Amino acid sequence: QQQVKQSPQSLIVQKGGISIINCAYENTAFDYFPWYQQFPGKGPALLIAIRPDVSEKKEGRFTISFNKSAKQFSLHIMDSQPGDSATYFCAARDGGATNKLIFGTGTLLAVQP
Amino acid sequence: DVKVTQSSRYLVKRTGEKVFLECVQDMDHENMFWYRQDPGLGLRLIYFSYDVKMKEKGDIPEGYSVSREKKERFSLILESASTNQTSMYLCASRSRPLRHNEQFFGPGTRLTVL
């Protein structure tokens, strides 16, 4: 119940294409869903986040789509660029006493020029 | 600019050694976290701390302990290092759970136990 399942494990996209990463969860107590981006040699950094009371959030080329009934959310990267090549983690916050984040297993994105 | 620093980028230790990983944040954050990152397993929470001298077990605390004597510093201790603790260790900090709940990560320490 505490898991967040992320797919695919790796993704290769051509420059200018759309990258899509999917996540699914079971625990309905999760109340906040961030995506983190990690470049090689760096720690993860918050990219974009959504709360379950909205179905979509867009920031520049990055969009989160959220389907509360299906317990799924996804990250879409429009017009993907080589500089977007990184590892992406979805996460969900346990809205109970701990407020800890449960992370997905990560997706290694490579955008080819 | 917010900053979380970790004492070492790379560390090589021998089985059975006691290992200290240090983390310092300059954002006056109350909450601090230790994760380990392994390929295919993502980030898994080892321990976290809500405030000074407070600690809570995460999902994989076995073989680890922590210390938080000052607000800005959170230490992860491997009492007797084993080869299965070879991993990337990430420290993070966060202000009290607010609407945005952002965690700020350090660059990580890659630990190899021989």
GROMACS .gro file of C-alpha atoms in nm:
model
  227
    1GLN     CA    1   0.000   0.000   0.000
    2GLN     CA    2   0.295   0.228   0.058
    3GLN     CA    3   0.445   0.167  -0.286
    4VAL     CA    4   0.458   0.398  -0.583
    5LYS     CA    5   0.506   0.206  -0.906
    6GLN     CA    6   0.690   0.389  -1.184
    7SER     CA    7   0.738   0.299  -1.550
    8PRO     CA    8   0.924   0.275  -1.775
    9GLN     CA    9   1.261   0.209  -1.617
   10SER     CA   10   1.434   0.379  -1.909
   11LEU     CA   11   1.322   0.587  -2.204
   12ILE     CA   12   1.486   0.711  -2.522
   13VAL     CA   13   1.322   1.001  -2.703
   14GLN     CA   14   1.426   1.204  -3.003
   15LYS     CA   15   1.483   1.575  -2.966
   16GLY     CA   16   1.153   1.756  -3.002
   17GLY     CA   17   0.948   1.451  -2.904
   18ILE     CA   18   0.722   1.396  -2.605
   19SER     CA   19   0.852   1.203  -2.304
   20ILE     CA   20   0.591   1.034  -2.087
   21ILE     CA   21   0.657   0.871  -1.750
   22ASN     CA   22   0.384   0.700  -1.555
   23CYS     CA   23   0.326   0.632  -1.186
   24ALA     CA   24   0.058   0.448  -0.992
   25TYR     CA   25  -0.025   0.425  -0.623
   26GLU     CA   26  -0.266   0.245  -0.392
   27ASN     CA   27  -0.280   0.449  -0.074
   28THR     CA   28  -0.567   0.700  -0.088
   29ALA     CA   29  -0.410   0.889   0.204
   30PHE     CA   30  -0.137   1.024  -0.026
   31ASP     CA   31  -0.201   1.397  -0.058
   32TYR     CA   32   0.081   1.549  -0.261
   33PHE     CA   33   0.260   1.418  -0.570
   34PRO     CA   34   0.595   1.570  -0.669
   35TRP     CA   35   0.835   1.484  -0.946
   36TYR     CA   36   1.208   1.511  -0.888
   37GLN     CA   37   1.477   1.543  -1.153
   38GLN     CA   38   1.830   1.415  -1.096
   39PHE     CA   39   2.132   1.487  -1.315
   40PRO     CA   40   2.445   1.268  -1.290
   41GLY     CA   41   2.654   1.355  -0.986
   42LYS     CA   42   2.379   1.568  -0.832
   43GLY     CA   43   2.106   1.513  -0.580
   44PRO     CA   44   1.741   1.509  -0.693
   45ALA     CA   45   1.569   1.847  -0.723
   46LEU     CA   46   1.199   1.926  -0.724
   47LEU     CA   47   1.071   1.972  -1.079
   48ILE     CA   48   0.695   2.005  -1.048
   49ALA     CA   49   0.424   1.888  -0.807
   50ILE     CA   50   0.048   1.846  -0.794
   51ARG     CA   51  -0.222   1.801  -0.534
   52PRO     CA   52  -0.508   1.553  -0.589
   53ASP     CA   53  -0.773   1.823  -0.612
   54VAL     CA   54  -0.658   1.919  -0.964
   55SER     CA   55  -0.627   1.703  -1.274
   56GLU     CA   56  -0.342   1.882  -1.447
   57LYS     CA   57  -0.057   2.117  -1.373
   58LYS     CA   58   0.168   2.274  -1.632
   59GLU     CA   59   0.497   2.454  -1.590
   60GLY     CA   60   0.665   2.540  -1.916
   61ARG     CA   61   0.729   2.220  -2.110
   62PHE     CA   62   0.650   2.000  -1.808
   63THR     CA   63   0.296   1.882  -1.731
   64ILE     CA   64   0.161   1.651  -1.464
   65SER     CA   65  -0.163   1.471  -1.545
   66PHE     CA   66  -0.344   1.330  -1.244
   67ASN     CA   67  -0.624   1.072  -1.244
   68LYS     CA   68  -0.755   1.036  -0.891
   69SER     CA   69  -1.006   0.761  -0.963
   70ALA     CA   70  -0.743   0.547  -1.135
   71LYS     CA   71  -0.478   0.640  -0.876
   72GLN     CA   72  -0.235   0.725  -1.152
   73PHE     CA   73  -0.030   1.029  -1.244
   74SER     CA   74   0.214   1.099  -1.521
   75LEU     CA   75   0.481   1.345  -1.627
   76HIS     CA   76   0.479   1.475  -1.983
   77ILE     CA   77   0.781   1.658  -2.121
   78MET     CA   78   0.691   1.841  -2.440
   79ASP     CA   79   0.952   1.930  -2.703
   80SER     CA   80   1.210   1.718  -2.519
   81GLN     CA   81   1.566   1.851  -2.529
   82PRO     CA   82   1.904   1.682  -2.474
   83GLY     CA   83   1.935   1.892  -2.156
   84ASP     CA   84   1.632   1.706  -2.019
   85SER     CA   85   1.836   1.384  -2.010
   86ALA     CA   86   1.827   1.284  -1.644
   87THR     CA   87   1.668   1.041  -1.401
   88TYR     CA   88   1.312   1.128  -1.301
   89PHE     CA   89   1.146   1.013  -0.980
   90CYS     CA   90   0.779   1.039  -0.900
   91ALA     CA   91   0.682   1.048  -0.535
   92ALA     CA   92   0.379   1.060  -0.311
   93ARG     CA   93   0.346   1.214   0.032
   94ASP     CA   94   0.197   1.014   0.314
   95GLY     CA   95  -0.059   1.259   0.447
   96GLY     CA   96  -0.062   1.094   0.789
   97ALA     CA   97   0.155   1.169   1.090
   98THR     CA   98   0.492   1.130   0.918
   99ASN     CA   99   0.439   1.334   0.599
  100LYS     CA  100   0.721   1.133   0.447
  101LEU     CA  101   0.768   1.093   0.072
  102ILE     CA  102   0.744   0.753  -0.096
  103PHE     CA  103   0.952   0.751  -0.414
  104GLY     CA  104   0.909   0.554  -0.732
  105THR     CA  105   1.197   0.350  -0.871
  106GLY     CA  106   1.306   0.613  -1.123
  107THR     CA  107   1.315   0.653  -1.502
  108LEU     CA  108   1.637   0.720  -1.689
  109LEU     CA  109   1.551   0.952  -1.978
  110ALA     CA  110   1.788   0.998  -2.271
  111VAL     CA  111   1.696   1.260  -2.531
  112GLN     CA  112   1.888   1.204  -2.852
  113PRO     CA  113   1.991   1.508  -3.060
  114ASP     CA  114   2.110   2.991  -0.239
  115VAL     CA  115   1.987   2.699  -0.032
  116LYS     CA  116   2.242   2.434   0.041
  117VAL     CA  117   2.268   2.081   0.173
  118THR     CA  118   2.624   1.956   0.194
  119GLN     CA  119   2.754   1.607   0.260
  120SER     CA  120   3.095   1.546   0.407
  121SER     CA  121   3.229   1.316   0.135
  122ARG     CA  122   3.144   1.251  -0.229
  123TYR     CA  123   3.317   0.913  -0.230
  124LEU     CA  124   3.407   0.683   0.057
  125VAL     CA  125   3.567   0.338   0.065
  126LYS     CA  126   3.550   0.137   0.385
  127ARG     CA  127   3.617  -0.219   0.494
  128THR     CA  128   3.364  -0.466   0.626
  129GLY     CA  129   3.313  -0.422   0.998
  130GLU     CA  130   3.430  -0.060   1.012
  131LYS     CA  131   3.219   0.206   1.180
  132VAL     CA  132   3.122   0.467   0.922
  133PHE     CA  133   2.997   0.822   0.977
  134LEU     CA  134   2.820   1.015   0.702
  135GLU     CA  135   2.767   1.382   0.781
  136CYS     CA  136   2.508   1.619   0.642
  137VAL     CA  137   2.476   1.992   0.702
  138GLN     CA  138   2.201   2.229   0.584
  139ASP     CA  139   2.204   2.607   0.598
  140MET     CA  140   1.831   2.669   0.559
  141ASP     CA  141   1.728   2.642   0.925
  142HIS     CA  142   1.506   2.348   0.830
  143GLU     CA  143   1.345   2.143   1.104
  144ASN     CA  144   1.318   1.815   0.913
  145MET     CA  145   1.611   1.613   0.782
  146PHE     CA  146   1.624   1.278   0.602
  147TRP     CA  147   1.867   1.005   0.501
  148TYR     CA  148   1.796   0.796   0.190
  149ARG     CA  149   1.986   0.535   0.003
  150GLN     CA  150   1.963   0.516  -0.375
  151ASP     CA  151   2.014   0.189  -0.558
  152PRO     CA  152   1.952   0.114  -0.929
  153GLY     CA  153   1.603  -0.017  -0.987
  154LEU     CA  154   1.499   0.052  -0.627
  155GLY     CA  155   1.474   0.430  -0.630
  156LEU     CA  156   1.517   0.628  -0.310
  157ARG     CA  157   1.446   0.443   0.011
  158LEU     CA  158   1.413   0.623   0.344
  159ILE     CA  159   1.652   0.506   0.616
  160TYR     CA  160   1.585   0.753   0.900
  161PHE     CA  161   1.442   1.098   0.942
  162SER     CA  162   1.435   1.364   1.209
  163TYR     CA  163   1.160   1.617   1.278
  164ASP     CA  164   1.378   1.834   1.497
  165VAL     CA  165   1.689   1.839   1.714
  166LYS     CA  166   1.741   1.519   1.913
  167MET     CA  167   1.438   1.359   1.747
  168LYS     CA  168   1.459   1.062   1.513
  169GLU     CA  169   1.220   0.825   1.343
  170LYS     CA  170   1.287   0.500   1.160
  171GLY     CA  171   1.219   0.499   0.790
  172ASP     CA  172   1.156   0.200   0.570
  173ILE     CA  173   1.501   0.036   0.590
  174PRO     CA  174   1.664   0.130   0.924
  175GLU     CA  175   1.835  -0.203   0.993
  176GLY     CA  176   2.212  -0.166   1.027
  177TYR     CA  177   2.195   0.213   1.060
  178SER     CA  178   2.160   0.470   1.334
  179VAL     CA  179   2.145   0.850   1.332
  180SER     CA  180   2.235   1.146   1.545
  181ARG     CA  181   2.098   1.500   1.545
  182GLU     CA  182   2.255   1.711   1.817
  183LYS     CA  183   2.227   2.041   1.628
  184LYS     CA  184   1.952   2.163   1.401
  185GLU     CA  185   2.175   2.201   1.097
  186ARG     CA  186   2.353   1.865   1.121
  187PHE     CA  187   2.223   1.511   1.072
  188SER     CA  188   2.462   1.217   1.087
  189LEU     CA  189   2.411   0.865   0.956
  190ILE     CA  190   2.610   0.593   1.131
  191LEU     CA  191   2.685   0.245   1.006
  192GLU     CA  192   2.785   0.065   1.323
  193SER     CA  193   2.953  -0.225   1.142
  194ALA     CA  194   2.964  -0.175   0.767
  195SER     CA  195   2.870  -0.465   0.543
  196THR     CA  196   2.904  -0.513   0.168
  197ASN     CA  197   2.527  -0.487   0.119
  198GLN     CA  198   2.548  -0.129   0.244
  199THR     CA  199   2.746  -0.030  -0.065
  200SER     CA  200   2.522   0.239  -0.212
  201MET     CA  201   2.464   0.608  -0.283
  202TYR     CA  202   2.351   0.790   0.031
  203LEU     CA  203   2.147   1.107  -0.003
  204CYS     CA  204   2.066   1.357   0.268
  205ALA     CA  205   1.771   1.596   0.241
  206SER     CA  206   1.611   1.870   0.446
  207ARG     CA  207   1.269   2.033   0.454
  208SER     CA  208   1.095   2.305   0.648
  209ARG     CA  209   0.798   2.195   0.858
  210PRO     CA  210   0.541   2.034   0.627
  211LEU     CA  211   0.391   2.329   0.450
  212ARG     CA  212   0.184   2.338   0.138
  213HIS     CA  213   0.482   2.291  -0.092
  214ASN     CA  214   0.665   2.029   0.111
  215GLU     CA  215   0.983   2.056  -0.100
  216GLN     CA  216   1.279   1.846   0.009
  217PHE     CA  217   1.626   1.980  -0.074
  218PHE     CA  218   1.888   1.717  -0.143
  219GLY     CA  219   2.263   1.709  -0.103
  220PRO     CA  220   2.488   1.578  -0.381
  221GLY     CA  221   2.518   1.233  -0.227
  222THR     CA  222   2.795   1.015  -0.085
  223ARG     CA  223   2.888   0.705  -0.282
  224LEU     CA  224   2.995   0.448  -0.024
  225THR     CA  225   3.179   0.131  -0.119
  226VAL     CA  226   3.225  -0.137   0.146
  227LEU     CA  227   3.493  -0.392   0.061
   0.00000   0.00000   0.00000
